[in-house]
Coordinates of C-alpha atoms in Angstrom, one line a residue:
X167 CA 0.3 0.1 0.3
X168 CA 1.5 3.4 -1.1
X169 CA 1.9 6.3 1.7
X170 CA 1.1 9.7 1.1
X171 CA 2.9 12.4 3.5
X172 CA 1.7 15.2 4.9
X173 CA 3.0 18.6 4.3
X174 CA 1.9 21.2 7.7
X175 CA 1.0 25.0 6.4
X176 CA 2.5 27.9 7.3
X177 CA 1.7 31.5 5.6
X178 CA 4.3 33.9 6.7
X179 CA 6.5 35.0 3.8
X180 CA 9.9 33.7 6.0
X181 CA 8.1 30.5 5.8
X182 CA 8.0 29.9 2.0
X183 CA 11.5 28.5 1.5
X184 CA 11.2 26.2 4.8
X185 CA 7.9 25.0 3.5
X186 CA 9.2 24.7 -0.2
X187 CA 12.2 22.8 1.4
X188 CA 10.2 20.1 3.3
X189 CA 9.4 18.7 -0.8
X190 CA 12.9 18.2 -1.4
X191 CA 14.5 16.4 2.2
X192 CA 11.4 14.3 2.4
X193 CA 11.7 11.1 1.6
X194 CA 9.0 10.6 -1.1
X195 CA 7.1 7.1 -0.6
X196 CA 7.2 4.6 -3.4
X197 CA 4.1 3.0 -4.3
X198 CA 5.3 -0.5 -3.7
X199 CA 3.8 -4.0 -1.9
X200 CA 4.6 -3.7 1.8
X201 CA 6.1 0.0 1.5
X202 CA 9.3 -1.1 0.9
X203 CA 12.0 0.4 -0.6
X204 CA 13.7 -0.5 -4.2
X205 CA 17.0 0.2 -6.0
X206 CA 16.8 -1.1 -10.0
X207 CA 19.9 -2.9 -11.1
X208 CA 19.9 -4.4 -14.2
X209 CA 18.9 -7.9 -15.4
X210 CA 22.2 -8.5 -17.5
X211 CA 25.9 -8.5 -15.7
X212 CA 28.5 -5.7 -16.4
X213 CA 30.0 -7.8 -19.4
X214 CA 26.4 -8.7 -20.4
X215 CA 26.5 -6.7 -24.3
X216 CA 22.5 -7.1 -24.3
X217 CA 21.2 -3.9 -23.9
X218 CA 19.7 -1.9 -20.2
X219 CA 16.0 -1.3 -20.0
X220 CA 14.5 1.2 -22.0
X221 CA 11.8 3.5 -20.9
X222 CA 9.6 5.9 -23.4
X223 CA 10.1 9.3 -21.4
X224 CA 6.6 11.3 -23.0
X225 CA 7.0 15.4 -22.0
X226 CA 7.7 17.3 -24.3
X227 CA 11.4 18.2 -25.4
X228 CA 13.6 19.7 -22.8
X229 CA 10.5 18.3 -20.2
X230 CA 12.3 15.2 -19.6
X231 CA 16.1 15.9 -18.4
X232 CA 15.2 14.5 -14.7
X233 CA 13.4 11.9 -15.0
X234 CA 16.3 10.4 -17.4
X235 CA 18.9 11.6 -15.1
X236 CA 17.4 10.2 -12.1
X237 CA 16.7 6.6 -13.5
X238 CA 19.8 6.5 -15.3
X239 CA 21.2 6.3 -11.4
X240 CA 19.6 2.5 -11.4
X241 CA 21.4 2.2 -14.9
X242 CA 18.4 2.5 -16.5
X243 CA 18.3 4.0 -20.5
X244 CA 15.3 6.3 -21.7
X245 CA 14.2 6.9 -25.3
X246 CA 12.5 10.6 -25.8
X247 CA 8.9 10.8 -27.5
X248 CA 7.4 13.8 -26.6
X249 CA 3.6 12.6 -26.7
X250 CA 2.0 16.5 -25.8
X251 CA 3.1 20.0 -26.7
X252 CA 1.5 23.1 -24.3
X253 CA -0.2 25.7 -26.4
X254 CA -2.1 29.8 -25.6
X255 CA -5.0 29.3 -23.9
X256 CA -8.0 31.7 -24.5
X257 CA -7.4 33.8 -21.4
X258 CA -2.7 33.8 -21.4
X259 CA -3.7 37.5 -22.0
X260 CA -6.2 38.5 -19.4
X261 CA -4.0 37.0 -16.6
X262 CA -1.3 39.5 -16.3
X263 CA -4.2 42.3 -16.4
X264 CA -6.2 40.4 -13.7
X265 CA -2.6 39.7 -11.3
X266 CA -2.0 43.9 -12.0
X267 CA -5.7 44.8 -11.1
X268 CA -6.9 42.4 -8.6
X269 CA -5.9 41.0 -5.4
X270 CA -6.7 37.8 -4.3
X271 CA -6.8 35.4 -0.9
X272 CA -5.4 32.3 -2.3
X273 CA -3.9 31.5 -6.4
X274 CA -4.0 28.0 -6.5
X275 CA -1.9 26.3 -9.1
X276 CA -2.1 22.5 -10.0
X277 CA 0.4 21.3 -12.2
X278 CA 4.5 22.9 -13.7
X279 CA 3.1 23.8 -16.4
X280 CA 0.2 26.1 -14.8
X281 CA 2.8 27.4 -12.1
X282 CA 5.2 28.3 -15.6
X283 CA 2.4 30.4 -16.9
X284 CA 1.6 31.7 -14.0
X285 CA 4.7 32.8 -12.9
X286 CA 5.4 34.2 -16.3
X287 CA 2.0 36.9 -15.9
X288 CA 2.9 37.8 -11.8
X289 CA 6.0 38.9 -13.9
X290 CA 5.0 41.2 -16.2
X291 CA 2.3 42.2 -13.9
X292 CA 5.4 43.4 -11.8
X293 CA 5.7 41.3 -9.2
X294 CA 3.0 41.7 -7.0
X295 CA 2.5 40.5 -3.3
X296 CA 0.7 36.7 -3.9
X297 CA -0.3 33.4 -1.6
X298 CA -0.3 30.3 -3.9
X299 CA -1.3 27.1 -2.9
X300 CA 0.3 24.2 -4.7
X301 CA -1.6 20.7 -5.6
X302 CA 2.2 19.0 -4.6
X303 CA 5.7 18.7 -4.4
X304 CA 5.9 18.7 -8.5
X305 CA 4.2 21.6 -8.4
X306 CA 6.4 23.3 -5.6
X307 CA 9.4 23.0 -7.5
X308 CA 8.4 25.1 -10.3
X309 CA 8.6 27.7 -7.4
X310 CA 12.0 26.8 -6.0
X311 CA 14.5 29.8 -7.8
X312 CA 11.3 32.2 -7.0
X313 CA 11.3 31.6 -3.5
X314 CA 14.9 32.0 -3.1
X315 CA 15.3 35.5 -4.1
X316 CA 15.5 37.4 -0.6
X317 CA 13.0 40.5 -2.4
X318 CA 10.3 38.0 -3.7
X319 CA 6.6 38.7 -1.9
X320 CA 5.4 35.5 -3.6
X321 CA 4.6 32.9 -0.8
X322 CA 3.8 29.6 -1.3
X323 CA 1.8 28.3 1.9
X324 CA -0.6 25.7 1.3
X325 CA 0.2 22.1 0.2
X326 CA -3.1 19.7 0.3
X327 CA -2.7 16.5 2.3
X328 CA -2.9 13.8 -0.5
X329 CA -1.9 16.1 -4.3
X330 CA -5.0 15.8 -6.2
X331 CA -6.9 18.3 -7.4
X332 CA -10.1 17.1 -5.2
X333 CA -8.5 17.1 -2.1
X334 CA -7.5 20.3 -2.6
X335 CA -10.6 21.8 -2.8
X336 CA -11.6 19.9 0.3
X337 CA -8.9 21.4 2.4
X338 CA -7.7 24.7 1.1
X339 CA -7.5 27.0 4.4
X340 CA -10.4 29.5 4.4
X341 CA -10.5 32.1 7.0
X342 CA -13.8 33.2 8.7
X343 CA -17.3 33.1 6.9
X344 CA -16.3 36.6 5.3
X345 CA -15.7 36.6 1.5
X346 CA -12.7 34.8 0.2
X347 CA -11.3 34.9 -3.2
X348 CA -9.8 32.0 -5.4
X349 CA -7.5 33.0 -8.9
X350 CA -7.4 29.0 -10.9
X351 CA -5.1 29.8 -13.8
X352 CA -5.7 26.5 -15.5
X353 CA -5.4 23.8 -19.2
X354 CA -8.7 24.6 -21.0
X355 CA -9.2 20.7 -21.1
X356 CA -8.9 20.6 -16.8
X357 CA -11.6 19.6 -15.0
X358 CA -14.0 21.9 -12.6
X359 CA -13.5 19.6 -9.4
X360 CA -11.5 22.3 -8.2
X361 CA -13.5 25.6 -9.0
X362 CA -17.0 22.8 -8.0
X363 CA -15.2 22.0 -5.0
X364 CA -14.2 25.2 -3.4
X365 CA -17.1 27.4 -4.8
X366 CA -19.4 24.8 -2.6
X367 CA -17.7 26.1 1.0
X368 CA -17.8 29.4 -0.2
X369 CA -15.0 30.6 -1.8
X370 CA -15.4 32.8 -5.0
X371 CA -13.1 31.1 -7.6
X372 CA -12.2 33.3 -10.5
X373 CA -10.9 30.3 -13.7
X374 CA -8.5 31.8 -16.1
X375 CA -7.9 29.4 -19.0
X376 CA -4.4 30.1 -19.2
X377 CA -3.3 27.2 -21.4
X378 CA -3.6 24.1 -23.3
X379 CA -2.0 20.7 -24.5
X380 CA -2.5 19.2 -27.5
X381 CA -1.2 15.5 -29.1
X382 CA 2.5 15.9 -31.5
X383 CA 1.0 14.1 -34.2
X384 CA 3.7 14.2 -36.3
X385 CA 5.4 11.0 -35.1
X386 CA 8.0 9.1 -37.1
X387 CA 6.3 5.8 -37.6
X388 CA 9.9 3.8 -36.8
X389 CA 10.1 5.9 -34.1
X390 CA 6.8 4.7 -33.0
X391 CA 7.8 1.1 -34.1
X392 CA 10.9 1.4 -31.3
X393 CA 8.3 3.0 -28.8
X394 CA 5.6 0.2 -29.1
X395 CA 8.4 -2.7 -27.3
X396 CA 9.2 -0.5 -25.2
X397 CA 8.4 -2.5 -21.7
X398 CA 7.5 0.8 -19.8
X399 CA 6.5 4.1 -21.6
X400 CA 6.5 7.0 -18.7
X401 CA 3.2 9.7 -18.5
X402 CA 3.0 12.4 -16.7
X403 CA -0.5 14.4 -17.5
X404 CA -4.4 12.5 -19.1
X405 CA -3.5 14.7 -22.4
X406 CA -0.1 12.3 -22.9
X407 CA -2.0 8.9 -21.4
X408 CA -4.9 10.3 -24.9
X409 CA -2.2 10.6 -26.9
X410 CA -0.5 7.6 -26.1
X411 CA -4.0 5.7 -26.8
X412 CA -4.0 7.2 -29.7
X413 CA -0.8 6.1 -31.3
X414 CA -1.5 2.4 -30.8
X415 CA -4.0 0.2 -33.1
X416 CA -5.2 -1.6 -30.8
X417 CA -5.2 -1.2 -26.9
X418 CA -6.0 -4.8 -26.5
X419 CA -3.0 -5.9 -27.8
X420 CA -0.7 -3.7 -26.4
X421 CA 0.5 -5.2 -22.9
X422 CA 3.9 -2.9 -21.7
X423 CA 3.6 -0.9 -18.6
X424 CA 2.6 2.4 -18.2
X425 CA 4.7 4.0 -15.3
X426 CA 2.6 7.6 -14.0
X427 CA 3.2 10.3 -12.0
X428 CA 0.4 10.5 -9.7
X429 CA -3.6 8.8 -9.3
X430 CA -5.1 11.4 -11.7
X431 CA -2.8 10.3 -14.5
X432 CA -3.1 6.5 -13.6
X433 CA -6.9 7.0 -13.6
X434 CA -7.0 7.9 -16.8
X435 CA -5.0 5.2 -18.4
X436 CA -7.9 3.0 -16.3
X437 CA -10.2 4.6 -17.9
X438 CA -8.4 4.4 -21.8
X439 CA -7.9 0.6 -21.4
X440 CA -5.1 0.0 -20.5
X441 CA -4.1 -2.8 -18.1
X442 CA -0.4 -2.7 -16.8
X443 CA -0.9 0.9 -14.5
X444 CA 1.6 1.9 -12.0
X445 CA 1.5 4.9 -9.5
X446 CA 2.7 6.9 -6.8
X447 CA -0.3 8.4 -4.3
X448 CA 3.0 11.4 -3.6
X449 CA 3.4 12.9 -7.3
X450 CA 6.7 14.3 -8.2
X451 CA 9.9 12.8 -9.8
X452 CA 10.6 10.3 -6.8
X453 CA 7.8 9.0 -6.8
X454 CA 7.3 8.8 -10.2
X455 CA 10.9 7.3 -10.6
X456 CA 9.2 5.0 -7.8
X457 CA 6.4 4.2 -10.3
X458 CA 8.9 3.4 -13.2
X459 CA 10.9 1.0 -10.9
X460 CA 8.4 -1.0 -9.8
X461 CA 6.2 -1.7 -13.4
X462 CA 10.3 -2.4 -14.5
X463 CA 10.7 -5.1 -11.7
X464 CA 7.3 -6.7 -12.6
X465 CA 8.1 -7.3 -15.9
X466 CA 11.1 -9.2 -16.0
X467 CA 13.8 -6.4 -16.9
X468 CA 14.9 -5.9 -13.8
X469 CA 16.2 -7.4 -10.3
X470 CA 14.7 -6.0 -7.1
X471 CA 16.3 -5.3 -3.8
X472 CA 13.9 -4.9 -0.6
X473 CA 15.2 -3.0 2.0
X474 CA 13.5 -3.0 4.7

């Protein structure tokens, strides 16, 4: 059974850095039987000339390097096949204007891409004071460099006990019974659980569809053939899962594994008919690596050593 770590809350500006440090220093639990830790080694010996296990990484070009480097430490090679690309949303231009002219009690950020889009608009708006709630560790790291600035006016002061939009909407602090406003820069394709859950609790939510994701269509067929034979495909969003399924001619006959960055992506994979789905309940790089290692071990591509 997977374990979920709980992040304590903080509201002061000085606590933003320590709050973020919790993400960096905490041990991320992996989605493994009996909560054991795993260390991967190649199935082949060092003298064997057979290739090491290969994992398909599917984020945009330039955004896969952290996962590639983390897996390389376990002797695992990666093959890059970007499945999605981000595009401008209809409300992107409004985001800067709104940040410049309106103060919100909370800015809710639910993905690294949303964090990057928000930061660009926030800087263009003159870097106004803002209190931010993030959905989890992976999203929080987008703000790392900004929080290290001595002049920063950004306060990262909340993350839910479980890194999902539904839990964030249930747990976001609401002080008193008065008016509490939230700005939610989102993907056009994001569901409504954030604004629905917060509105039900009495928050006033402004959602701006600042970006969107579209599948990459121009995939070389020889490249695709290589990826279809890989034991594990690593995906970081429901959009990436849908793009992958669209590339597969017959989902039922493809029996390799999908290693998901978190539960939301894993649920999308299962709904779309993928069978061997692995994920961590603690989204972020460490949890994602853990799900990749577990998938590789189950399919016999690596051996695992248990450390209790």
